[in-house]
């Protein structure tokens, strides 16, 4: 009997491969970082072949280093950085240009023009998204308009588009597919009909022939070729990283909320079978689609989402950009040297601001510096910025959902930072709950693949495996919390619209 699920977790700064056992525990893990490219201000690119090579390398290594054979694997689950846009030649399988990363701001002007043409309501109604450079559709338009001969080749059916899940599935299997959760981040997909939309494609001038076939998030979508792992393996789970993390956190009932602290920070609330319409600049997105059983219709679950573009990336900047710390894990000890932020506020709007501001022209700022400010204050302000941004998102979410938050389930690398998690509980005024397995993005992909293959049999079985590692209770006085948030919002005001003429 096969013993493991293999989860491929392709993130913004690294690729990971994790083996999960039948109890949902990590049996082995491999990780490799890859290069980030910043060719112009506000531009962020990846080499799509770097993504593929690093992901294949860790997947093969996690099997080899732990003496696991393909026969020990029941299926592969894939989760990925969302919105990052890859276009490749169908014949050669080679990218036609660098991948444009979700953080990239180069299409802000196109979004402004579409808003000026009155298209904002159309996109919001059909896709649940705001018109922002964050999403894949405008990035794809940019490639077609700016890469030599790309549009002509696309019109001839020679080019394929995909987000990173599509790219990995294509390289593993030769199939051109995506799941509903990733499709819902493209500005090209009607989330209510669960279909690519001709009207949206016409606005963004995208040929239908470029688009992948949309499959269920949990269901056998393709077969990885035997050349990669020694035997063919089914790819049975696909979901964007934040939707996968929500599934991995067992947020399977309406009103449950999780927050993932990765490169960015993403809070999702489960809203069930109905797509809730936000009045507070949240996104409405597909969480996942479970394949139909016994002739029944596929089951699609929807989410409200708040998106923060820079969270853990601010720690990486302190490490790589300023050399304030040697490794990311040093941030907690350094921040703890300061009893408070000393009046310093760090708004890490390196690539604009997401929810609830949606300001692509904002840029990072550090406010409140005095001669007494130290690197400990800067480190603390960097960590606090993650919690403040999350508080802004939760306030919008509470207004939309009208469901009082009982707890916030957390995951991702920065969720292991106790100082940050305690401050987060203080800023929200509700308990913050960290599970025993914080690699919930990969775990969610494994769960989706496991449900499709009978490795696990029900959502109830998955919920029963979720266990608490630590509960952080709020302890800050309300007046102090209000003062900190007031000064945070003052600092945000200084960062807004910085790049506008």
XYZ file of C-alpha atoms in Angstrom:
501
model
C 0.000 0.000 0.000
C 1.340 3.449 -0.939
C 2.408 5.335 2.148
C 2.720 9.005 1.159
C 1.299 11.991 -0.660
C 3.913 14.109 -2.455
C 3.105 17.827 -2.213
C 4.891 20.243 -4.547
C 4.763 23.714 -2.981
C 6.031 26.233 -5.509
C 6.373 29.588 -3.746
C 7.507 33.065 -4.678
C 11.059 32.699 -3.393
C 11.544 28.937 -3.067
C 10.312 25.553 -4.219
C 9.547 22.821 -1.702
C 8.598 19.171 -1.843
C 7.004 17.543 1.204
C 5.990 13.952 1.904
C 2.898 13.582 4.103
C 1.844 10.354 5.783
C -1.693 9.084 6.425
C -1.939 11.116 9.641
C -1.196 14.343 7.767
C 2.251 14.571 9.340
C 5.410 15.690 7.546
C 7.595 12.678 6.810
C 10.280 14.566 4.859
C 10.884 17.957 3.281
C 13.295 19.519 0.778
C 13.524 23.201 -0.138
C 15.512 25.327 -2.578
C 15.456 29.096 -3.119
C 15.684 30.542 -6.614
C 16.578 33.949 -8.049
C 14.332 37.013 -8.041
C 14.791 39.588 -10.796
C 13.923 43.303 -10.583
C 14.709 44.794 -14.037
C 12.915 48.098 -13.379
C 11.232 49.865 -10.476
C 8.008 48.011 -9.715
C 8.861 45.069 -11.990
C 9.365 41.564 -10.569
C 10.307 38.588 -12.754
C 11.243 34.922 -12.481
C 12.917 32.617 -14.951
C 10.178 30.003 -15.476
C 12.848 27.364 -16.101
C 14.357 28.187 -12.686
C 10.930 27.494 -11.190
C 10.694 24.158 -13.008
C 14.273 23.039 -12.300
C 14.145 23.928 -8.607
C 10.773 22.223 -8.150
C 11.856 19.039 -9.938
C 15.152 18.976 -8.034
C 13.516 19.071 -4.588
C 10.823 16.587 -5.614
C 13.408 14.071 -6.757
C 15.617 14.787 -3.729
C 12.870 14.227 -1.147
C 12.339 10.734 -2.564
C 16.008 9.854 -3.020
C 17.215 11.195 0.330
C 14.528 9.293 2.217
C 14.731 6.050 0.220
C 11.189 6.478 -1.066
C 10.202 4.997 -4.433
C 7.422 6.042 -6.772
C 5.450 2.965 -5.665
C 5.343 4.487 -2.169
C 3.538 7.601 -3.505
C -0.208 7.491 -4.052
C -0.425 10.852 -5.858
C 1.008 14.342 -6.323
C -0.640 17.530 -5.087
C 0.502 20.881 -6.483
C 0.139 24.302 -4.886
C 1.650 27.451 -6.281
C 2.320 31.170 -6.106
C -0.777 32.587 -7.757
C -1.162 35.137 -10.591
C 2.457 34.764 -11.724
C 2.153 34.566 -15.502
C 4.027 32.204 -17.830
C 3.693 32.035 -21.622
C 5.453 29.254 -23.495
C 5.818 27.777 -26.961
C 3.627 24.701 -27.291
C 6.110 22.902 -29.569
C 9.402 23.561 -27.776
C 8.016 23.938 -24.258
C 10.233 26.996 -23.753
C 9.007 30.273 -22.187
C 8.825 33.208 -24.600
C 9.879 35.706 -21.912
C 10.486 35.891 -18.156
C 7.528 35.021 -15.935
C 5.821 38.161 -14.624
C 5.419 37.739 -10.859
C 2.209 38.511 -8.960
C 3.973 41.398 -7.180
C 4.786 43.119 -10.498
C 3.231 46.575 -11.022
C 3.975 47.221 -14.719
C 0.320 47.010 -15.791
C -0.991 49.627 -13.340
C -1.469 52.059 -16.229
C -3.550 49.537 -18.185
C -5.750 49.037 -15.127
C -6.192 52.813 -14.847
C -7.226 52.973 -18.514
C -9.752 50.144 -18.147
C -11.255 51.842 -15.123
C -11.480 55.046 -17.120
C -13.382 53.124 -19.804
C -15.917 51.972 -17.205
C -14.811 48.317 -17.132
C -14.337 48.017 -13.367
C -17.912 46.887 -12.663
C -17.748 44.236 -15.424
C -14.632 42.628 -13.962
C -15.935 42.835 -10.387
C -19.291 41.269 -11.315
C -17.865 38.359 -13.264
C -14.528 37.668 -11.552
C -14.988 38.956 -7.995
C -11.674 40.808 -8.370
C -10.625 44.448 -8.475
C -8.893 45.866 -11.528
C -5.316 45.707 -10.305
C -1.915 44.857 -11.752
C -1.771 41.983 -9.238
C -3.807 39.634 -11.431
C -2.687 37.501 -14.356
C -4.909 38.836 -17.150
C -3.264 42.234 -17.513
C 0.182 40.615 -17.312
C -0.780 38.316 -20.180
C -1.982 41.308 -22.191
C 1.381 43.027 -21.574
C 3.286 40.001 -22.889
C 1.142 39.854 -26.030
C 1.669 43.577 -26.646
C 5.378 43.810 -25.814
C 7.143 40.526 -26.615
C 8.120 40.512 -30.304
C 5.781 38.388 -32.450
C 3.923 37.095 -29.365
C 0.475 38.231 -30.456
C 0.813 36.807 -33.973
C 2.078 33.501 -32.607
C -0.724 33.399 -30.045
C -3.327 34.023 -32.749
C -1.869 31.074 -34.676
C -2.315 28.856 -31.616
C 1.412 28.405 -31.038
C 1.566 29.814 -27.483
C 0.165 28.584 -24.173
C -0.599 30.663 -21.094
C -0.667 29.439 -17.551
C -0.094 30.339 -13.955
C 2.637 28.365 -12.191
C 0.403 25.335 -11.558
C -0.228 25.031 -15.317
C 3.474 25.400 -16.058
C 4.459 22.638 -13.632
C 1.715 20.253 -14.774
C 2.744 20.867 -18.394
C 6.405 20.144 -17.665
C 5.546 17.035 -15.636
C 2.900 15.581 -17.931
C 2.530 17.497 -21.181
C -1.071 18.420 -20.263
C -2.275 22.055 -20.368
C -4.656 22.461 -17.423
C -5.371 24.658 -14.419
C -7.802 24.324 -11.535
C -10.717 26.610 -10.715
C -8.924 28.351 -7.818
C -6.050 29.491 -10.044
C -8.346 30.326 -12.964
C -10.322 32.608 -10.652
C -7.225 34.832 -10.251
C -6.860 35.640 -13.943
C -9.471 38.381 -14.623
C -10.575 36.083 -17.466
C -12.769 33.585 -15.582
C -16.435 33.932 -14.640
C -16.456 32.525 -11.113
C -20.233 32.079 -11.094
C -20.422 29.975 -14.282
C -16.934 28.496 -13.676
C -15.948 29.141 -17.296
C -13.524 31.275 -19.285
C -15.447 34.380 -20.352
C -15.481 35.629 -23.956
C -16.318 39.220 -22.987
C -13.388 39.462 -20.575
C -11.057 37.858 -23.104
C -12.131 40.458 -25.663
C -11.437 43.366 -23.280
C -7.943 42.048 -22.491
C -7.395 40.860 -26.085
C -6.496 37.302 -25.097
C -7.067 34.468 -27.626
C -9.044 31.547 -26.174
C -6.550 29.109 -27.690
C -3.933 30.197 -25.117
C -6.020 29.227 -22.097
C -5.704 25.938 -20.201
C -8.513 23.469 -19.617
C -10.056 24.023 -16.175
C -10.208 20.959 -13.915
C -11.343 20.276 -10.361
C -8.960 21.139 -7.531
C -9.440 17.606 -6.167
C -9.503 15.035 -8.963
C -7.011 13.295 -11.233
C -5.957 15.977 -13.730
C -2.877 14.442 -15.390
C -0.155 11.817 -15.043
C 3.435 12.807 -14.283
C 5.670 10.973 -16.757
C 7.716 7.988 -15.592
C 10.961 9.748 -16.557
C 10.716 12.076 -13.544
C 10.185 9.646 -10.653
C 10.665 6.162 -12.099
C 6.960 5.402 -12.613
C 3.949 7.457 -13.700
C 2.242 9.284 -10.826
C -1.240 10.849 -10.861
C -1.487 14.593 -10.297
C -4.681 14.592 -8.234
C -4.725 17.926 -6.396
C -4.132 21.484 -7.670
C -4.860 24.732 -5.848
C -3.424 28.216 -5.527
C -1.343 28.563 -2.397
C -3.830 30.537 -0.313
C -6.790 28.344 -1.164
C -4.672 25.262 -0.442
C -3.672 26.724 2.935
C -7.333 27.325 3.775
C -8.082 23.667 3.021
C -4.992 22.593 4.961
C -6.197 24.625 7.954
C -9.476 22.667 7.801
C -11.449 25.911 7.369
C -14.240 23.864 5.852
C -17.249 25.562 7.476
C -18.695 28.970 6.670
C -17.194 31.799 8.701
C -13.861 30.081 9.425
C -10.815 32.290 8.743
C -7.117 31.619 8.209
C -4.151 33.914 7.608
C -0.980 32.764 5.866
C 2.253 34.608 6.645
C 4.496 34.013 3.653
C 6.190 36.369 1.215
C 2.856 38.164 1.265
C 0.050 37.742 3.749
C -3.368 36.431 2.783
C -6.502 36.158 4.896
C -9.351 34.007 3.583
C -12.834 33.427 4.986
C -14.870 30.422 3.886
C -18.289 31.526 2.603
C -19.573 28.151 1.367
C -21.393 27.554 -1.911
C -22.277 31.233 -2.374
C -19.963 33.904 -3.782
C -20.254 36.776 -1.287
C -20.034 40.261 -2.776
C -17.636 42.577 -0.925
C -18.438 46.221 -0.248
C -15.114 46.816 1.481
C -12.565 46.094 -1.258
C -12.084 42.435 -0.462
C -11.795 39.888 -3.243
C -14.364 37.205 -3.937
C -12.563 34.111 -5.129
C -13.048 30.396 -5.692
C -11.578 28.355 -2.868
C -11.647 24.945 -4.533
C -13.783 22.606 -6.591
C -14.177 18.981 -5.557
C -14.740 16.536 -8.408
C -18.232 15.132 -8.857
C -19.045 11.751 -7.355
C -21.715 9.290 -8.540
C -23.097 11.676 -11.135
C -23.487 14.616 -8.762
C -22.385 18.125 -9.729
C -18.880 19.297 -8.743
C -18.804 21.153 -5.430
C -17.301 24.653 -5.558
C -16.577 26.593 -2.374
C -16.061 30.372 -2.337
C -13.954 32.691 -0.201
C -13.610 36.322 0.761
C -9.937 37.280 0.612
C -7.724 40.101 1.756
C -4.329 40.304 0.050
C -1.217 41.885 1.591
C 1.640 42.076 -0.902
C 4.596 42.291 1.502
C 4.767 40.344 4.770
C 7.684 37.910 5.162
C 9.346 39.743 2.259
C 10.014 42.669 4.602
C 12.167 40.357 6.733
C 14.003 39.164 3.625
C 14.666 42.802 2.715
C 16.169 43.488 6.138
C 18.362 40.424 5.571
C 19.346 40.852 1.922
C 18.850 44.565 1.261
C 20.184 46.099 4.468
C 22.163 43.269 6.088
C 20.480 44.003 9.430
C 20.152 40.261 10.104
C 22.075 37.249 8.823
C 19.152 34.853 8.501
C 15.397 35.436 8.609
C 14.951 33.617 11.921
C 17.195 36.230 13.621
C 14.439 38.840 13.362
C 12.553 37.765 16.482
C 15.544 37.980 18.842
C 16.576 41.361 17.413
C 13.045 42.785 17.671
C 12.738 41.512 21.239
C 15.662 43.755 22.259
C 13.279 46.712 22.008
C 10.371 46.807 24.503
C 8.211 48.594 21.887
C 8.590 50.178 18.453
C 9.968 53.434 19.855
C 7.536 55.373 17.676
C 8.892 53.811 14.444
C 6.419 52.647 11.789
C 7.459 50.716 8.693
C 5.014 50.576 5.757
C 6.493 47.902 3.433
C 4.686 49.024 0.269
C 7.561 47.905 -1.953
C 5.138 46.931 -4.737
C 2.133 49.027 -3.745
C -0.583 48.278 -1.209
C -3.246 45.584 -1.461
C -6.402 45.206 0.615
C -8.117 47.484 1.564
C -6.208 50.289 -0.215
C -5.461 48.829 -3.665
C -2.892 51.528 -4.362
C -0.307 50.395 -6.963
C 1.461 53.755 -6.632
C 2.222 53.474 -2.905
C 5.838 52.822 -1.941
C 7.607 51.794 1.242
C 8.289 54.263 4.014
C 9.752 54.363 7.511
C 8.243 57.028 9.757
C 8.934 58.278 13.270
C 12.718 57.888 13.302
C 14.668 59.728 15.990
C 18.330 59.770 16.985
C 17.457 57.110 19.525
C 16.060 54.685 16.938
C 18.017 51.436 16.645
C 18.023 48.421 14.363
C 15.976 46.653 17.047
C 13.246 49.277 16.644
C 13.404 48.816 12.861
C 13.120 45.036 13.224
C 10.177 45.397 15.583
C 8.474 47.905 13.270
C 8.928 45.484 10.367
C 7.223 42.653 12.278
C 4.484 44.949 13.554
C 3.740 46.084 9.995
C 2.595 42.555 9.185
C 0.158 42.585 12.100
C -1.158 46.073 11.319
C -1.851 45.163 7.694
C -3.678 42.044 8.849
C -5.798 44.128 11.229
C -6.805 46.366 8.300
C -7.890 43.324 6.286
C -9.829 41.781 9.156
C -11.724 45.019 9.768
C -12.913 44.975 6.146
C -13.771 41.281 6.359
C -15.842 41.715 9.502
C -17.840 44.495 7.835
C -18.550 42.331 4.792
C -19.346 39.054 6.475
C -21.103 40.320 9.608
C -19.821 37.165 11.330
C -17.941 37.837 14.590
C -14.475 36.303 14.414
C -13.924 33.714 17.154
C -10.315 32.871 16.297
C -7.725 33.322 13.570
C -5.933 30.209 12.361
C -2.410 31.026 11.206
C 0.279 29.335 9.152
C 3.318 30.066 6.999
C 6.919 30.723 7.942
C 6.343 33.874 10.008
C 3.605 32.132 12.020
C 6.439 30.438 13.904
C 7.474 33.855 15.256
C 5.979 34.014 18.770
C 6.537 37.763 19.166
C 4.636 38.466 15.947
C 1.802 36.071 16.788
C 1.286 37.612 20.231
C 1.280 41.111 18.756
C -1.181 39.901 16.120
C -3.573 38.662 18.799
C -3.225 42.005 20.594
C -4.031 43.952 17.408
C -7.075 41.822 16.554
C -8.475 41.331 20.037
C -9.176 37.635 19.318
C -7.148 34.450 19.911
C -4.577 33.496 17.286
C -4.262 29.717 16.861
C -1.164 28.059 15.415
C -1.524 24.413 14.347
C 1.032 21.689 14.900
C 1.661 21.532 11.141
C 2.347 25.060 9.874
C 3.142 23.881 6.330
C -0.571 24.035 5.642
C -0.206 25.233 2.048
C 1.488 21.985 1.051
C -0.776 20.033 3.402
C -3.853 21.422 1.649
C -2.534 20.271 -1.727
C -1.901 16.845 -0.219
C -5.399 16.717 1.278
C -6.973 17.586 -2.097
C -4.939 14.868 -3.841
C -5.642 12.408 -1.040
C -9.407 12.913 -1.236
C -9.330 12.267 -4.983
C -7.453 8.982 -4.594
C -9.014 7.520 -1.443
C -5.931 8.158 0.699
C -8.390 10.075 2.883
C -12.125 9.517 2.640
C -13.888 12.665 3.827
C -13.545 16.271 4.874
C -14.542 15.192 8.384
C -11.513 12.890 8.511
C -9.306 15.811 7.497
C -10.832 18.134 10.108
C -10.176 15.564 12.827
C -6.434 15.564 12.026
C -6.037 19.327 12.623
C -4.358 19.944 16.012
C -3.339 23.053 17.963
C 0.301 23.809 18.696
C -0.182 27.090 20.587
C -2.942 29.568 21.380
C -2.047 33.277 21.647
C -4.583 35.220 23.721
C -4.916 39.018 23.338
C -3.586 40.939 26.320
C -3.107 44.557 25.234
C -5.268 47.364 26.618
C -7.767 48.666 24.062
C -6.603 52.289 24.306
C -2.993 51.343 23.530
C -4.119 49.189 20.595
C -6.177 52.062 19.219
C -3.252 54.482 19.519
C -0.879 52.124 17.701
C -3.359 51.583 14.879
C -4.028 55.326 14.607
C -0.313 56.030 14.105
C -0.052 53.122 11.661
C -2.796 54.635 9.521
C -1.014 57.983 9.655
C 2.142 56.276 8.361
C 0.166 54.527 5.587
C -1.112 57.942 4.501
C 2.480 59.062 3.947
C 3.115 56.107 1.598
C -0.040 56.415 -0.517
C 0.234 57.577 -4.127
C 3.984 58.119 -3.903
C 4.682 57.293 -7.555
C 1.905 59.447 -8.992
C 3.042 62.581 -10.839
